[in-house]
XYZ file of C-alpha atoms in Angstrom:
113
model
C -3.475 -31.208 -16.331
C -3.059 -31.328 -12.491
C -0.732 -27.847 -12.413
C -3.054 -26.468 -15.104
C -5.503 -26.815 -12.672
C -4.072 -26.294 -9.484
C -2.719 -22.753 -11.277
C -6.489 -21.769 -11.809
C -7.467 -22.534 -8.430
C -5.299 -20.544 -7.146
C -5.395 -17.525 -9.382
C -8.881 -17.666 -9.022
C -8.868 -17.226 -5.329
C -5.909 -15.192 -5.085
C -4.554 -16.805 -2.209
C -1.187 -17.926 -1.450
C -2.343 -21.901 -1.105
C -3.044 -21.638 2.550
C -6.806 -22.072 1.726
C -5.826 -25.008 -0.329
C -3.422 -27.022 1.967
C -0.791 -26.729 -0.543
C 2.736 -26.073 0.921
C 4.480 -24.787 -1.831
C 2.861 -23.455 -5.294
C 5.893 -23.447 -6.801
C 6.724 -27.347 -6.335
C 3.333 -28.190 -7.987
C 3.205 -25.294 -10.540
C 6.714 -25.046 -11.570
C 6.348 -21.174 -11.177
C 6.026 -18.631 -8.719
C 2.773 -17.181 -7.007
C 3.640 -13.916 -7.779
C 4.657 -14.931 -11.218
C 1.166 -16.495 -11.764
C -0.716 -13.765 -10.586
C 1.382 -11.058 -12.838
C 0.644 -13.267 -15.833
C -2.896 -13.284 -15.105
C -2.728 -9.396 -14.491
C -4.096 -10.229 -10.774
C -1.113 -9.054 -9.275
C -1.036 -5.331 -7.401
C 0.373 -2.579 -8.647
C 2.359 -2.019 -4.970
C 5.314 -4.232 -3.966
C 3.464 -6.453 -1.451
C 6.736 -5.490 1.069
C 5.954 -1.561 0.477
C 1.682 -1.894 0.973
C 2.551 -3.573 4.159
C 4.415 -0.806 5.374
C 1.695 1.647 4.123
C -0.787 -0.306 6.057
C 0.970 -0.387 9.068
C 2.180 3.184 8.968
C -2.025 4.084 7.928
C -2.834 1.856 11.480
C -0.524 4.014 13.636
C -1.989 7.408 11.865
C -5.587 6.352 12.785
C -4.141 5.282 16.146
C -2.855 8.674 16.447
C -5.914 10.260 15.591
C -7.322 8.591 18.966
C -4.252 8.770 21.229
C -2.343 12.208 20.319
C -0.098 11.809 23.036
C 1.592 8.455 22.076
C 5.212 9.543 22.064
C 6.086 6.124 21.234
C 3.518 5.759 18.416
C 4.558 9.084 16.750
C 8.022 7.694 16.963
C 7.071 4.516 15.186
C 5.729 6.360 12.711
C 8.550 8.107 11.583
C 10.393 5.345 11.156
C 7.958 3.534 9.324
C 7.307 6.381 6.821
C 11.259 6.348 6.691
C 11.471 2.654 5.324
C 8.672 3.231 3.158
C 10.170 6.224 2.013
C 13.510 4.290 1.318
C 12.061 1.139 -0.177
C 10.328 3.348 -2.587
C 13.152 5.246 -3.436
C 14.440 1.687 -4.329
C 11.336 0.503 -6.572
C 11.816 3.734 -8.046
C 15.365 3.232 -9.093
C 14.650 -0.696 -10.619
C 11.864 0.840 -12.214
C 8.995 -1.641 -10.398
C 7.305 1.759 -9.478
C 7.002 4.900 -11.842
C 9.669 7.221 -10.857
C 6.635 9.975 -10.520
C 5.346 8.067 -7.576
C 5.557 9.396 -4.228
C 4.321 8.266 -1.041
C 2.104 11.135 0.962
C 0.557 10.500 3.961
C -3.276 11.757 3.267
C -3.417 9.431 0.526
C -1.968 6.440 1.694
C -5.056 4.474 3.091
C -6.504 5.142 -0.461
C -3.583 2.738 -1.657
C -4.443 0.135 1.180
C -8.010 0.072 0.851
């Protein structure tokens, strides 16, 4: 009854059991967070590794926007865009993302928002 519960709290709120005070969800549930949500069909359609990197590399772009002359910035970029391009290439191969998905630039805060 207790994980039954626990497992709707925290589906419910979507959080990782920080909100909760619960240290592991996994020791109480038996199952993992991401396994929970999935079930539930809560769980995003991104890799939560690969939005990251789309909502850091969508930061620096609107950082950009401001400050064109950040050298370093524009560098960070590229290298961001690089992993993302990279991880996705990897999603794409075990078939966690539709091989018809591509990253582009102009549409990547519309994946992060």
């Amino acid at each position: 009854w207790y994980q039954r519960r626990v497992r709707e709290a925290v589906v419910s709120t979507q959080s990782t059991g920080d909100s909760h005070g619960v240290n592991q969800i996994k020791h109480l549930t038996g199952t993992k967070i991401l396994r929970i949500l999935r079930a539930k069909g809560l769980a995003s359609k991104i890799p939560e590794d690969l939005y990251h990197l789309i909502k850091k590399a969508v930061a620096i772009r609107k950082h950009l926007e401001k400050n064109r002359q950040d050298k370093d910035s524009k560098y960070r970029l590229i290298l961001i865009e690089s992993r993302v391009h990279k991880l996705a290439r990897y999603y794409k191969r075990k078939s966690v993302l539709p091989p018809n998905w591509k990253y582009e630039s102009s549409t990547a805060s519309a994946l992060v928002a």
